[in-house]
Coordinates of C-alpha atoms in Angstrom, one line a residue:
X1 CA -92.2 7.2 9.1
X2 CA -94.4 7.0 5.9
X3 CA -94.3 3.6 4.2
X4 CA -97.4 3.6 2.1
X5 CA -98.0 4.7 -1.4
X6 CA -94.6 3.5 -2.6
X7 CA -94.3 2.8 -6.3
X8 CA -91.4 0.8 -7.6
X9 CA -89.0 2.9 -9.7
X10 CA -90.5 6.2 -8.7
X11 CA -88.1 8.7 -7.2
X12 CA -88.7 9.1 -3.5
X13 CA -87.5 11.5 -0.8
X14 CA -85.3 10.5 2.0
X15 CA -88.3 10.5 4.3
X16 CA -90.3 8.4 2.0
X17 CA -87.4 6.0 1.7
X18 CA -87.0 5.6 5.4
X19 CA -89.2 2.5 5.9
X20 CA -88.9 -1.1 6.6
X21 CA -90.1 -2.1 3.1
X22 CA -87.8 -0.4 0.6
X23 CA -87.4 -1.8 -2.9
X24 CA -85.3 0.7 -4.8
X25 CA -84.6 -0.1 -8.4
X26 CA -81.1 0.8 -9.4
X27 CA -81.0 0.9 -13.2
X28 CA -78.0 0.4 -15.5
X29 CA -75.5 -0.1 -12.6
X30 CA -74.2 -3.3 -14.3
X31 CA -73.2 -1.4 -17.5
X32 CA -69.9 0.6 -17.6
X33 CA -70.0 4.3 -17.9
X34 CA -69.6 5.4 -21.5
X35 CA -66.7 7.8 -22.0
X36 CA -66.2 10.1 -25.0
X37 CA -63.8 8.6 -27.6
X38 CA -63.9 10.1 -31.0
X39 CA -61.8 7.2 -32.5
X40 CA -62.6 3.9 -30.7
X41 CA -60.3 1.9 -33.1
X42 CA -57.2 4.2 -32.6
X43 CA -56.3 3.2 -29.0
X44 CA -57.3 -0.5 -29.1
X45 CA -55.3 -3.6 -30.0
X46 CA -51.8 -3.5 -31.5
X47 CA -52.6 -0.2 -33.2
X48 CA -53.4 1.4 -29.9
X49 CA -50.1 0.2 -28.3
X50 CA -48.1 1.7 -31.2
X51 CA -50.0 5.0 -31.0
X52 CA -49.4 5.2 -27.2
X53 CA -45.7 4.4 -27.7
X54 CA -45.3 7.1 -30.3
X55 CA -47.0 9.7 -28.0
X56 CA -44.7 8.8 -25.1
X57 CA -41.6 9.0 -27.4
X58 CA -42.7 12.5 -28.7
X59 CA -43.2 13.7 -25.1
X60 CA -39.7 12.4 -24.1
X61 CA -38.0 14.0 -27.1
X62 CA -39.7 17.3 -26.5
X63 CA -38.5 17.2 -22.9
X64 CA -34.9 16.6 -24.0
X65 CA -35.0 19.6 -26.3
X66 CA -36.5 21.8 -23.7
X67 CA -34.0 20.6 -21.0
X68 CA -31.1 21.2 -23.4
X69 CA -32.3 24.8 -24.2
X70 CA -32.7 25.6 -20.5
X71 CA -29.2 24.2 -19.5
X72 CA -27.3 25.2 -22.6
X73 CA -25.4 28.0 -21.0
X74 CA -24.2 25.7 -18.2
X75 CA -22.4 23.6 -20.7
X76 CA -20.9 26.5 -22.6
X77 CA -19.8 28.8 -19.8
X78 CA -18.5 27.9 -16.3
X79 CA -20.2 30.0 -13.7
X80 CA -18.0 30.2 -10.6
X81 CA -19.6 30.3 -7.2
X82 CA -20.0 33.7 -5.7
X83 CA -18.7 32.7 -2.3
X84 CA -15.7 30.4 -2.0
X85 CA -16.3 27.7 0.6
X86 CA -13.7 27.4 3.3
X87 CA -12.1 24.0 3.7
X88 CA -13.5 22.4 6.8
X89 CA -11.8 19.3 8.3
X90 CA -13.0 16.9 10.9
X91 CA -14.0 18.5 14.1
X92 CA -12.3 17.1 17.3
X93 CA -13.8 17.1 20.8
X94 CA -10.9 15.6 22.8
X95 CA -9.6 17.2 26.0
X96 CA -6.3 18.9 25.2
X97 CA -5.1 18.3 28.8
X98 CA -5.2 14.6 28.1
X99 CA -3.2 15.1 24.9
X100 CA -0.6 17.1 26.9
X101 CA -0.4 14.3 29.6
X102 CA 0.1 11.6 26.9
X103 CA 2.8 13.6 25.2
X104 CA 4.6 14.3 28.4
X105 CA 4.9 10.6 29.1
X106 CA 7.1 10.1 26.0
X107 CA 10.4 10.7 27.8
X108 CA 12.1 7.2 28.1
X109 CA 14.6 7.1 25.3
X110 CA 15.8 3.7 26.6
X111 CA 12.5 2.1 25.6
X112 CA 13.3 2.8 21.9
X113 CA 16.8 1.4 22.2
X114 CA 15.6 -1.8 23.9
X115 CA 12.8 -2.3 21.4
X116 CA 15.1 -1.7 18.4
X117 CA 17.8 -4.0 19.8
X118 CA 15.2 -6.7 20.5
X119 CA 13.9 -6.7 17.0
X120 CA 17.1 -6.4 15.0
X121 CA 19.2 -9.1 16.5
X122 CA 18.1 -11.7 14.0
X123 CA 16.5 -12.1 10.6
X124 CA 12.8 -12.6 11.1
X125 CA 11.0 -13.9 8.0
X126 CA 7.4 -14.8 8.6
X127 CA 6.8 -18.4 9.5
X128 CA 10.2 -18.9 10.9
X129 CA 11.3 -19.5 14.5
X130 CA 12.7 -16.0 14.9
X131 CA 9.4 -14.4 14.0
X132 CA 7.5 -16.7 16.4
X133 CA 9.8 -15.7 19.2
X134 CA 9.2 -12.0 18.6
X135 CA 5.4 -12.4 18.5
X136 CA 5.5 -14.4 21.7
X137 CA 7.5 -11.6 23.4
X138 CA 5.0 -9.0 22.2
X139 CA 2.1 -10.9 23.6
X140 CA 3.8 -11.5 27.0
X141 CA 4.9 -7.8 27.3
X142 CA 1.4 -6.5 26.4
X143 CA -0.2 -8.9 28.9
X144 CA 1.7 -6.9 31.6
X145 CA -0.2 -3.8 30.5
X146 CA -3.7 -3.2 31.9
X147 CA -5.5 -3.6 28.5
X148 CA -9.0 -4.9 28.4
X149 CA -7.8 -7.9 26.3
X150 CA -4.7 -9.2 24.5
X151 CA -5.3 -12.0 21.9
X152 CA -3.4 -13.7 19.2
X153 CA -5.1 -14.4 15.9
X154 CA -3.6 -17.4 14.1
X155 CA -3.9 -18.2 10.4
X156 CA -2.4 -20.9 8.2
X157 CA -1.3 -19.4 4.9
X158 CA 0.9 -20.2 1.9
X159 CA 4.3 -18.5 2.1
X160 CA 7.2 -18.6 -0.4
X161 CA 10.8 -19.4 0.5
X162 CA 14.0 -20.1 -1.3
X163 CA 14.6 -23.8 -1.7
X164 CA 17.8 -24.1 0.5
X165 CA 18.2 -27.7 -0.5
X166 CA 18.3 -27.1 -4.2
X167 CA 21.5 -27.7 -6.0
X168 CA 23.1 -24.4 -7.1
X169 CA 20.5 -22.3 -5.2
X170 CA 18.9 -19.3 -6.8
X171 CA 21.5 -17.7 -9.1
X172 CA 22.3 -15.7 -12.2
X173 CA 25.3 -16.8 -14.3
X174 CA 27.2 -15.7 -17.4
X175 CA 28.0 -18.6 -19.7
X176 CA 29.8 -19.1 -23.0
X177 CA 29.7 -22.5 -24.8
X178 CA 28.8 -24.3 -21.5
X179 CA 31.6 -22.6 -19.7
X180 CA 30.5 -20.7 -16.6
X181 CA 32.3 -17.4 -16.6
X182 CA 30.7 -16.0 -13.5
X183 CA 27.9 -17.0 -11.1
X184 CA 26.3 -14.9 -8.4
X185 CA 26.3 -15.9 -4.8
X186 CA 23.2 -14.3 -3.5
X187 CA 23.0 -15.8 0.0
X188 CA 26.6 -15.0 1.2
X189 CA 26.3 -18.2 3.2
X190 CA 29.6 -17.6 5.1
X191 CA 28.2 -14.4 6.5
X192 CA 24.4 -14.7 6.6
X193 CA 23.3 -18.3 6.6
X194 CA 19.8 -17.3 7.8
X195 CA 18.9 -15.3 4.6
X196 CA 19.0 -15.8 0.9
X197 CA 17.6 -12.8 -0.9
X198 CA 14.9 -13.8 -3.4
X199 CA 11.7 -12.7 -5.1
X200 CA 8.8 -14.3 -3.1
X201 CA 6.2 -16.2 -5.1
X202 CA 8.4 -16.3 -8.2
X203 CA 7.9 -19.3 -10.5
X204 CA 10.7 -21.9 -10.3
X205 CA 12.8 -22.9 -13.3
X206 CA 15.9 -22.5 -15.4
X207 CA 16.4 -20.2 -18.5
X208 CA 19.5 -19.8 -20.7
X209 CA 19.3 -17.0 -23.2
X210 CA 20.0 -13.3 -24.1
X211 CA 19.0 -10.4 -22.0
X212 CA 17.2 -7.2 -22.9
X213 CA 17.6 -4.1 -20.7
X214 CA 14.1 -2.7 -20.0
X215 CA 14.8 0.3 -17.8
X216 CA 12.2 0.4 -14.9
X217 CA 9.9 -2.0 -16.7
X218 CA 7.0 0.5 -16.9
X219 CA 4.5 0.6 -19.7
X220 CA 6.2 3.6 -21.3
X221 CA 9.5 1.7 -21.3
X222 CA 8.0 -1.3 -23.0
X223 CA 6.2 1.0 -25.5
X224 CA 9.5 2.6 -26.4
X225 CA 11.2 -0.8 -26.9
X226 CA 8.3 -2.0 -29.1
X227 CA 8.4 1.2 -31.2
X228 CA 12.2 0.6 -31.7
X229 CA 11.4 -3.1 -32.8
X230 CA 13.7 -4.4 -30.0
X231 CA 13.1 -8.2 -29.6
X232 CA 11.6 -8.6 -26.1
X233 CA 9.8 -11.9 -26.5
X234 CA 11.5 -15.1 -25.4
X235 CA 14.4 -13.3 -23.7
X236 CA 15.4 -12.4 -20.1
X237 CA 14.4 -8.9 -19.1
X238 CA 16.9 -6.9 -17.0
X239 CA 14.9 -4.3 -15.0
X240 CA 16.0 -1.9 -12.3
X241 CA 14.1 -1.3 -9.1
X242 CA 12.1 1.9 -8.7
X243 CA 9.1 3.9 -10.0
X244 CA 6.6 1.0 -9.7
X245 CA 6.3 -2.1 -7.5
X246 CA 8.4 -5.2 -8.6
X247 CA 5.2 -7.2 -9.0
X248 CA 4.0 -4.8 -11.6
X249 CA 7.4 -5.0 -13.4
X250 CA 7.1 -8.8 -13.6
X251 CA 3.5 -8.8 -14.7
X252 CA 4.3 -6.4 -17.6
X253 CA 7.3 -8.5 -18.5
X254 CA 5.1 -11.6 -18.6
X255 CA 2.6 -9.7 -20.8
X256 CA 5.4 -9.0 -23.3
X257 CA 6.5 -12.6 -23.5
X258 CA 9.6 -12.5 -21.3
X259 CA 11.4 -15.8 -20.5
X260 CA 12.5 -14.5 -17.1
X261 CA 13.2 -11.3 -15.1
X262 CA 16.2 -10.1 -13.3
X263 CA 15.7 -7.2 -10.9
X264 CA 18.6 -5.0 -9.7
X265 CA 19.1 -1.7 -7.8
X266 CA 20.8 0.8 -10.1
X267 CA 23.3 3.1 -8.5
X268 CA 21.5 6.1 -10.0
X269 CA 18.6 5.3 -7.7
X270 CA 20.2 3.8 -4.6
X271 CA 23.8 4.9 -4.3
X272 CA 25.4 8.2 -3.3
X273 CA 25.4 11.1 -5.8
X274 CA 28.6 11.1 -7.8
X275 CA 28.9 7.3 -7.7
X276 CA 31.1 5.9 -10.4
X277 CA 31.6 2.2 -11.2
X278 CA 35.0 0.6 -12.1
X279 CA 36.1 -2.2 -14.3
X280 CA 36.9 -5.6 -12.8
X281 CA 40.2 -5.7 -10.9
X282 CA 40.5 -9.4 -10.1
X283 CA 42.1 -12.3 -11.9
X284 CA 38.8 -13.4 -13.5
X285 CA 38.4 -16.5 -11.3
X286 CA 34.7 -17.4 -11.2
X287 CA 33.2 -16.5 -7.8
X288 CA 35.9 -14.1 -6.6
X289 CA 34.6 -10.9 -5.1
X290 CA 37.3 -8.8 -6.9
X291 CA 35.8 -9.9 -10.2
X292 CA 32.8 -7.6 -9.8
X293 CA 34.4 -4.9 -7.6
X294 CA 33.4 -1.3 -7.4
X295 CA 35.6 1.8 -7.1
X296 CA 36.2 3.6 -3.8
X297 CA 33.4 6.0 -4.8
X298 CA 31.0 3.4 -3.4
X299 CA 30.5 4.2 0.3
X300 CA 30.4 0.9 2.1
X301 CA 31.1 2.4 5.5
X302 CA 28.9 1.7 8.6
X303 CA 27.8 5.3 8.6
X304 CA 26.5 5.3 5.0
X305 CA 22.8 5.9 4.4
X306 CA 23.2 4.9 0.8
X307 CA 23.0 1.3 -0.4
X308 CA 26.2 -0.7 -0.3
X309 CA 27.3 -2.3 -3.5
X310 CA 27.1 -5.8 -2.2
X311 CA 23.5 -5.6 -0.9
X312 CA 20.6 -7.5 -2.5
X313 CA 17.0 -6.4 -2.0
X314 CA 14.1 -8.9 -1.5
X315 CA 10.5 -8.3 -2.5
X316 CA 7.4 -10.2 -3.3
X317 CA 6.1 -10.3 -6.9
X318 CA 2.5 -11.3 -6.3
X319 CA 0.0 -9.8 -8.7
X320 CA -3.0 -9.4 -6.4
X321 CA -3.0 -8.3 -2.8
X322 CA -6.0 -10.1 -1.2
X323 CA -4.4 -11.7 1.8
X324 CA -3.4 -15.4 1.7
X325 CA -2.9 -16.3 -2.0
X326 CA -4.7 -19.6 -1.4
X327 CA -7.8 -18.0 0.1
X328 CA -8.4 -14.7 -1.7
X329 CA -11.1 -12.5 0.0
X330 CA -11.7 -15.1 2.7
X331 CA -10.0 -15.9 6.0
X332 CA -7.3 -18.7 5.6
X333 CA -9.2 -21.9 6.2
X334 CA -8.2 -24.1 3.3
X335 CA -5.0 -24.0 1.2
X336 CA -4.8 -24.3 -2.6
X337 CA -2.7 -21.8 -4.5
X338 CA -4.6 -19.6 -6.9
X339 CA -2.3 -19.6 -9.9
X340 CA -3.6 -16.2 -11.2
X341 CA -2.2 -14.6 -8.0
X342 CA 1.5 -15.3 -8.9
X343 CA 3.8 -15.0 -11.9
X344 CA 4.3 -17.7 -14.4
X345 CA 7.8 -16.3 -14.9
X346 CA 11.0 -17.0 -13.0
X347 CA 12.3 -13.9 -11.3
X348 CA 15.6 -13.3 -9.4
X349 CA 17.1 -10.3 -7.6
X350 CA 20.7 -9.3 -7.4
X351 CA 23.2 -6.7 -6.2
X352 CA 24.6 -3.5 -7.7
X353 CA 28.0 -4.9 -8.2
X354 CA 27.0 -7.8 -10.5
X355 CA 25.7 -5.6 -13.3
X356 CA 28.9 -3.6 -13.7
X357 CA 30.7 -6.5 -15.3
X358 CA 28.9 -9.8 -15.0
X359 CA 26.3 -9.1 -17.6
X360 CA 28.6 -6.9 -19.6
X361 CA 26.1 -4.0 -19.8
X362 CA 29.1 -2.1 -21.1
X363 CA 29.2 -4.5 -24.1
X364 CA 25.5 -5.1 -24.6
X365 CA 24.4 -4.8 -28.2
X366 CA 21.1 -3.7 -29.7
X367 CA 19.7 -0.2 -29.8
X368 CA 21.0 2.9 -28.0
X369 CA 18.7 4.2 -25.3
X370 CA 17.5 7.7 -24.4
X371 CA 18.8 9.5 -21.3
X372 CA 15.8 8.3 -19.2
X373 CA 17.1 4.7 -19.6
X374 CA 20.6 5.6 -18.3
X375 CA 21.5 4.7 -14.7
X376 CA 24.6 5.2 -12.6
X377 CA 26.9 2.5 -14.0
X378 CA 29.7 3.4 -16.4
X379 CA 28.2 1.6 -19.3
X380 CA 26.3 2.4 -22.5
X381 CA 22.9 1.0 -21.3
X382 CA 22.1 -0.4 -24.8
X383 CA 19.0 -2.5 -25.1
X384 CA 20.3 -5.8 -26.4
X385 CA 19.5 -8.6 -26.9
X386 CA 23.0 -10.2 -27.3
X387 CA 26.5 -8.8 -26.9
X388 CA 28.9 -7.1 -29.2
X389 CA 32.2 -8.8 -30.2
X390 CA 34.1 -10.5 -28.8
X391 CA 31.3 -11.5 -26.3
X392 CA 28.7 -12.4 -28.9
X393 CA 28.6 -16.1 -27.8
X394 CA 27.8 -15.2 -24.2
X395 CA 24.5 -16.1 -22.7
X396 CA 22.8 -15.5 -19.3
X397 CA 21.6 -18.3 -17.2
X398 CA 18.8 -17.6 -14.7
X399 CA 18.0 -20.3 -12.2
X400 CA 15.2 -20.0 -9.5
X401 CA 14.1 -22.6 -7.0
X402 CA 11.4 -21.5 -4.6
X403 CA 9.0 -23.5 -2.6
X404 CA 5.5 -22.8 -1.2
X405 CA 4.9 -23.9 2.3
X406 CA 1.9 -23.8 4.6
X407 CA 3.0 -21.8 7.6
X408 CA 1.2 -20.4 10.7
X409 CA 1.3 -16.6 11.1
X410 CA 0.1 -14.7 14.2
X411 CA -1.4 -11.2 14.7
X412 CA -1.2 -9.8 18.2
X413 CA -4.2 -7.6 19.1
X414 CA -4.6 -5.4 22.2
X415 CA -7.8 -3.6 23.0
X416 CA -8.7 -0.6 25.1
X417 CA -12.5 -0.4 25.1
X418 CA -14.1 3.0 24.5
X419 CA -16.1 4.7 27.2
X420 CA -19.0 5.9 25.1
X421 CA -18.6 4.2 21.7
X422 CA -17.4 0.7 22.4
X423 CA -18.4 -0.5 18.9
X424 CA -16.4 2.2 17.0
X425 CA -12.8 1.4 16.5
X426 CA -9.6 3.3 15.9
X427 CA -6.9 0.8 14.8
X428 CA -3.2 1.5 15.3
X429 CA -1.1 -1.1 13.5
X430 CA 2.5 -2.0 12.4
X431 CA 4.1 -5.1 11.1
X432 CA 7.1 -6.9 12.7
X433 CA 8.4 -9.2 10.0
X434 CA 11.3 -8.3 7.6
X435 CA 13.3 -9.7 4.8
X436 CA 16.5 -9.1 6.8
X437 CA 17.2 -7.5 10.2
X438 CA 14.7 -4.7 9.4
X439 CA 16.1 -1.7 11.3
X440 CA 14.0 1.0 9.7
X441 CA 11.4 -1.5 8.3
X442 CA 10.1 -2.5 10.7
X443 CA 12.3 -1.8 13.8
X444 CA 11.5 1.9 14.0
X445 CA 7.8 1.2 13.7
X446 CA 8.0 -1.5 16.3
X447 CA 9.7 0.8 18.7
X448 CA 7.2 3.6 18.1
X449 CA 4.1 1.4 18.6
X450 CA 5.5 -0.3 21.7
X451 CA 6.1 3.0 23.4
X452 CA 2.7 4.3 22.2
X453 CA 1.0 1.3 23.8
X454 CA 2.9 1.9 27.0
X455 CA 1.9 5.6 27.0
X456 CA -1.8 4.8 26.6
X457 CA -1.5 2.1 29.2
X458 CA -0.1 4.5 31.8
X459 CA -2.9 7.0 31.0
X460 CA -5.4 4.1 31.2
X461 CA -4.1 3.3 34.7
X462 CA -5.0 6.8 35.8
X463 CA -8.7 6.0 35.3
X464 CA -8.9 7.5 31.8
X465 CA -10.7 5.8 28.9
X466 CA -10.9 7.0 25.3
X467 CA -14.3 7.9 23.7
X468 CA -13.9 5.1 21.1
X469 CA -12.3 1.7 21.3
X470 CA -8.5 1.7 20.5
X471 CA -7.0 -1.4 19.0
X472 CA -3.2 -1.9 18.9
X473 CA -2.2 -4.5 16.3
X474 CA 1.0 -6.2 15.2
X475 CA 0.7 -7.8 11.8
X476 CA 2.6 -10.9 10.6
X477 CA 3.5 -11.7 7.0
X478 CA 3.3 -8.1 5.8
X479 CA 6.3 -8.6 3.5
X480 CA 4.4 -11.3 1.6
X481 CA 1.7 -8.8 0.5
X482 CA 0.3 -7.7 3.9
X483 CA -1.2 -11.1 4.5
X484 CA -1.7 -10.7 8.3
X485 CA -3.6 -7.4 8.0
X486 CA -5.8 -8.8 5.2
X487 CA -6.7 -12.0 7.0
X488 CA -7.7 -10.1 10.1
X489 CA -9.9 -7.6 8.2
X490 CA -11.5 -10.4 6.2
X491 CA -12.4 -12.2 9.5
X492 CA -13.9 -9.1 11.1
X493 CA -15.1 -7.4 8.0
X494 CA -18.7 -6.9 9.3
X495 CA -17.6 -5.3 12.6
X496 CA -15.0 -3.0 10.9
X497 CA -17.3 -2.1 8.0
X498 CA -19.9 -0.7 10.4
X499 CA -17.7 0.5 13.2
X500 CA -14.3 1.3 11.8
X501 CA -13.4 4.9 12.3
X502 CA -9.8 5.2 11.2
X503 CA -6.6 3.1 10.7
X504 CA -3.3 4.6 11.7
X505 CA -0.4 2.9 9.9
X506 CA 3.1 3.0 11.5
X507 CA 5.5 1.8 8.8
X508 CA 9.2 2.7 8.2
X509 CA 8.7 5.3 10.8
X510 CA 12.2 6.9 10.8
X511 CA 13.4 6.6 7.2
X512 CA 15.3 10.0 7.3
X513 CA 15.9 13.0 9.4
X514 CA 15.2 15.9 7.0
X515 CA 11.5 16.5 7.4
X516 CA 8.1 15.1 8.3
X517 CA 6.0 12.9 5.9
X518 CA 2.3 12.0 5.9
X519 CA -0.1 10.0 3.8
X520 CA -3.9 10.3 4.4
X521 CA -7.3 10.8 2.8
X522 CA -8.6 14.4 2.9
X523 CA -10.8 13.9 6.0
X524 CA -7.8 13.6 8.2
X525 CA -5.6 16.4 6.8
X526 CA -6.3 19.0 9.5
X527 CA -6.0 16.3 12.2
X528 CA -2.4 15.7 11.1
X529 CA -1.5 19.4 10.8
X530 CA -2.9 20.2 14.2
X531 CA -1.0 17.3 15.7
X532 CA 2.4 18.4 14.2
X533 CA 1.9 21.9 15.5
X534 CA 1.9 20.6 19.1
X535 CA 5.2 18.8 18.9
X536 CA 8.7 20.3 19.0
X537 CA 11.2 19.5 16.2
X538 CA 14.5 18.0 17.5
X539 CA 16.0 17.1 14.1
X540 CA 18.9 18.6 12.3
X541 CA 19.1 22.1 10.7
X542 CA 17.2 24.2 13.2
X543 CA 20.2 26.3 14.3
X544 CA 19.1 26.3 18.0
X545 CA 15.7 27.9 17.2
X546 CA 12.8 26.1 18.7
X547 CA 10.4 25.1 15.9
X548 CA 7.5 22.7 15.7
X549 CA 7.4 19.7 13.5
X550 CA 4.8 21.5 11.4
X551 CA 7.1 24.5 10.9
X552 CA 9.9 22.3 9.5
X553 CA 7.5 20.3 7.5
X554 CA 6.1 23.4 5.9
X555 CA 9.5 24.9 5.2
X556 CA 11.2 21.8 3.8
X557 CA 8.4 19.7 2.3
X558 CA 6.4 20.1 -0.8
X559 CA 3.4 22.5 -0.8
X560 CA -0.2 21.6 -1.5
X561 CA -1.2 22.9 -5.0
X562 CA -4.8 23.7 -3.9
X563 CA -3.7 25.0 -0.5
X564 CA -0.3 26.5 -1.1
X565 CA 0.0 27.8 2.5
X566 CA -0.2 24.2 3.7
X567 CA 2.4 21.3 3.4
X568 CA 1.7 18.5 1.0
X569 CA 0.1 15.3 2.2
X570 CA 0.4 12.3 0.0
X571 CA -2.6 10.0 -0.9
X572 CA -2.3 6.6 0.7
X573 CA 0.0 4.4 -1.5
X574 CA -1.3 1.1 -2.8
X575 CA 1.2 -1.2 -1.0
X576 CA 0.9 -1.1 2.8
X577 CA -0.9 -2.6 5.8
X578 CA -3.5 0.1 5.4
X579 CA -4.6 -1.4 2.1
X580 CA -7.3 -3.7 3.4
X581 CA -8.7 -1.0 5.7
X582 CA -8.6 1.8 3.1
X583 CA -9.4 0.0 -0.2
X584 CA -11.5 -2.9 1.0
X585 CA -13.4 -1.4 4.0
X586 CA -13.3 2.3 3.1
X587 CA -11.9 3.3 6.4
X588 CA -10.0 6.6 6.7
X589 CA -6.3 5.9 6.9
X590 CA -3.2 7.9 7.8
X591 CA 0.5 7.3 7.9
X592 CA 3.1 9.5 9.5
X593 CA 6.9 9.3 9.5
X594 CA 10.2 11.3 9.3
X595 CA 11.9 11.1 5.9
X596 CA 14.8 12.2 3.7
X597 CA 14.9 15.1 1.3
X598 CA 12.4 14.0 -1.3
X599 CA 12.9 17.1 -3.3
X600 CA 16.6 16.4 -3.7
X601 CA 16.1 12.8 -4.5
X602 CA 12.8 12.7 -6.4
X603 CA 13.6 9.3 -8.0
X604 CA 14.4 7.6 -4.8
X605 CA 11.3 5.3 -4.3
X606 CA 12.2 4.5 -0.6
X607 CA 15.2 4.8 1.6
X608 CA 18.2 3.1 -0.2
X609 CA 18.7 0.1 2.1
X610 CA 15.1 -1.0 2.1
X611 CA 14.6 -4.8 2.3
X612 CA 18.4 -5.5 2.5
X613 CA 20.7 -6.8 5.2
X614 CA 22.2 -3.3 5.5
X615 CA 19.0 -2.2 7.2
X616 CA 20.1 -2.9 10.7
X617 CA 20.2 -1.1 14.1
X618 CA 23.4 0.8 13.2
X619 CA 21.6 2.1 10.0
X620 CA 18.9 3.5 12.3
X621 CA 21.3 5.1 14.7
X622 CA 23.0 6.9 11.7
X623 CA 19.6 8.5 11.1
X624 CA 18.4 9.2 14.6
X625 CA 21.3 8.8 17.0
X626 CA 19.5 10.1 20.1
X627 CA 16.0 8.6 19.3
X628 CA 14.7 12.2 19.3
X629 CA 12.7 11.6 16.1
X630 CA 11.3 8.4 17.6
X631 CA 10.0 10.4 20.6
X632 CA 8.6 13.2 18.4
X633 CA 6.7 10.7 16.2
X634 CA 5.1 9.0 19.2
X635 CA 4.0 12.5 20.4
X636 CA 2.5 13.3 17.0

């Protein structure tokens, strides 16, 4: 190639440049390219930063104005969609023949009777020997089934109990000038030495003072009392059960400066319609039962579904439901009570009879109350504080002695592993503990889940496996704020968060015989409705005509406002064993049961005998004498 005649700096062709001795001079390559800028000082330094900021702000504001003008009509006029989308529920791919085979196996009525009798022969508070015996029985029975595994998960938690050794026990008394006129006997020690009704996790102490009647203890009730300038600080608040959870009542009372709280079941909410109270018929001797007697209108027969006048409910009054109160949001590994979880007030519960005379509601002073405050007792339901003459010197004494004890609780877990999706879980759970004998709560649930486990075990022995893993679970310490379920979900939170499909809660399964009842999030609405359409209704009121559970539910239950052709399904309530699954983990949750006429008794928060000693096996037989509703619920 040519290499001669090269002059440095002279442009050359590519052929001339193709040589072994090239010395091309690149001029001005070290200097930056000069760009056109009419105002070099405007965009440099602090002034440049300000100018750039102003430009960006102007552009942003112009964009806002343009966007508003474009979207203005959307804000002013609602434009309905041209095509209404049809509601589409979850799609199922199960084999209906398997469903039919499972439902056909639910024919052994004796299983329900045996389970119910087993569970209701004794009081089984968590952490006591009776509860431990039942849990051991469940594990031994499930080990006879061909499940893939049966385990017991143990936790040490803080539970609350009445201090049985304390002098005077938990009580409420009426006093005048240091003379005890009347004192309640909440434990009925001559009849039921194994239970003393109480408010779990209540503070302990003794208060003597006036009482103020606060209706249901809701925010609107306290707002009314404050507007009427009723003195509610430094006095004992008398509140009836219903509308909201007892723990919420106590918390609101504490916020309003109460010295203590007394909870009672008012006849308007828990006794038969037409109930009328009577004045005392005894001789006035402190402690005699005639002193606070009720008229014959109170149905205390063994066949009564309504609350007997001598029954005392028990409840927990914890503020936060996060499992063990000593280890909130963590599995129970160390124990130290978190004070913010429990009331600083003392709180006691008592029976219907007591309030007819003992606290002289008929002679309570203060302000007259509106009809919403009136219950079923034959009294004025004045607010107080203090009494009218001649009882103006009377005071109420509230004494509570509870203890916190570290006790072991056990959850029994049985697993059938899925054929295709072993790491996706459907959990079916119920609790076994109770404040008393627990016929409806949790005897009916226990009977249902035991037969459900047997039914799946029989199918499993035929070589069948479910698509996903099914977990059967019995929870302990549910009455203390669903502690067992919370501890288990906290321990296995990672697995359940990623693989949890649904939680099926079985709680108070047979609380009435009028209609079907369901709670669920919308994803499972159609699943429940399809299931109820495949089960025959055997309850009362069908006049010999064969109907499905869905038919009766649709006829007797409430209707959905957005889908009036469908029966109403409630949203999951806040206080149940589903709480950690639904609220903490976000798993779909459903609960199914048979219930009473909720339209006829809209103010009845639960079945009347809930959490009392009246809730026994006979109470369940009054509702479902042939266990037909038990069978139908298992089939659903």
